[in-house]
Coordinates of C-alpha atoms in Angstrom, one line a residue:
X1 CA -4.4 11.3 10.9
X2 CA -4.0 10.3 15.0
X3 CA -7.0 7.9 14.1
X4 CA -5.1 5.9 10.9
X5 CA -2.3 5.2 13.0
X6 CA -4.2 3.9 16.1
X7 CA -5.8 1.6 13.6
X8 CA -3.2 0.9 12.0
X9 CA -1.2 -0.1 15.0
X10 CA -4.7 -1.8 16.5
X11 CA -4.6 -4.2 13.7
X12 CA -0.7 -4.5 13.9
X13 CA -1.2 -6.2 17.7
X14 CA -4.4 -8.0 15.8
X15 CA -1.9 -9.7 13.9
X16 CA 0.8 -10.2 16.5
X17 CA -1.6 -12.0 18.8
X18 CA -2.2 -14.9 16.0
X19 CA -5.6 -13.0 14.1
X20 CA -5.2 -14.6 10.4
X21 CA -8.1 -11.6 8.7
X22 CA -6.2 -8.6 9.4
X23 CA -6.0 -6.3 6.2
X24 CA -5.4 -2.9 5.8
X25 CA -4.1 0.2 3.8
X26 CA -0.4 0.9 3.8
X27 CA 2.2 2.8 1.8
X28 CA 4.0 -0.1 0.5
X29 CA 6.7 -0.6 -1.8
X30 CA 5.3 -2.7 -4.4
X31 CA 5.7 -4.2 -8.5
X32 CA 2.2 -3.7 -9.0
X33 CA 2.7 -0.5 -10.5
X34 CA 5.7 1.2 -12.3
X35 CA 6.3 3.5 -9.2
X36 CA 8.9 2.2 -6.3
X37 CA 5.8 2.8 -3.7
X38 CA 2.3 2.6 -3.6
X39 CA -0.7 2.7 -1.5
X40 CA -2.1 -0.6 -1.1
X41 CA -4.4 -3.0 0.8
X42 CA -2.4 -5.4 2.5
X43 CA -2.4 -8.6 4.8
X44 CA -0.4 -8.7 7.8
X45 CA 0.8 -11.1 10.3
X46 CA 2.7 -12.1 12.5
X47 CA 6.2 -11.3 10.4
X48 CA 4.5 -8.0 8.9
X49 CA 2.9 -7.6 5.5
X50 CA 2.3 -11.4 3.9
X51 CA 0.1 -10.5 0.8
X52 CA -0.2 -7.1 -0.9
X53 CA -3.9 -7.0 -2.6
X54 CA -3.3 -6.2 -6.5
X55 CA -7.5 -7.4 -7.3
X56 CA -8.1 -3.6 -5.6
X57 CA -6.0 -1.9 -8.8
X58 CA -8.9 -3.4 -11.0
X59 CA -10.7 -1.0 -12.9
X60 CA -9.0 2.4 -11.9
X61 CA -10.2 5.2 -14.3
X62 CA -8.2 6.9 -16.7
X63 CA -7.7 10.1 -15.0
X64 CA -6.4 7.6 -12.2
X65 CA -3.8 6.5 -14.3
X66 CA -2.9 9.7 -15.9
X67 CA -1.9 10.7 -12.1
X68 CA -0.1 7.8 -12.1
X69 CA 2.0 8.2 -15.2
X70 CA 2.7 11.9 -13.6
X71 CA 3.5 10.4 -10.2
X72 CA 6.0 8.0 -11.9
X73 CA 7.3 11.0 -14.6
X74 CA 7.6 13.1 -11.2
X75 CA 9.6 10.3 -9.4
X76 CA 11.9 9.5 -12.4
X77 CA 13.2 13.4 -12.6
X78 CA 13.9 13.0 -8.4
X79 CA 15.9 9.9 -9.1
X80 CA 18.2 12.5 -11.2
X81 CA 19.1 14.7 -8.9

């Protein structure tokens, strides 16, 4: 956990310094899936997330897609309460 946080902070500082080639994985709000939030690779710039890399989701296994559907079902249940 600490390593992941340190890596993300380092990448964020590089982006703030003007490095235009900074990519990290993070949990973000997006419309790539039916879930409101999803862990995705993003391009980070001076103003935060500049792009969500959707090509990483291509070729997911059927098993992974089933787990995503299960997550959507559970999310919908939590929204009821």
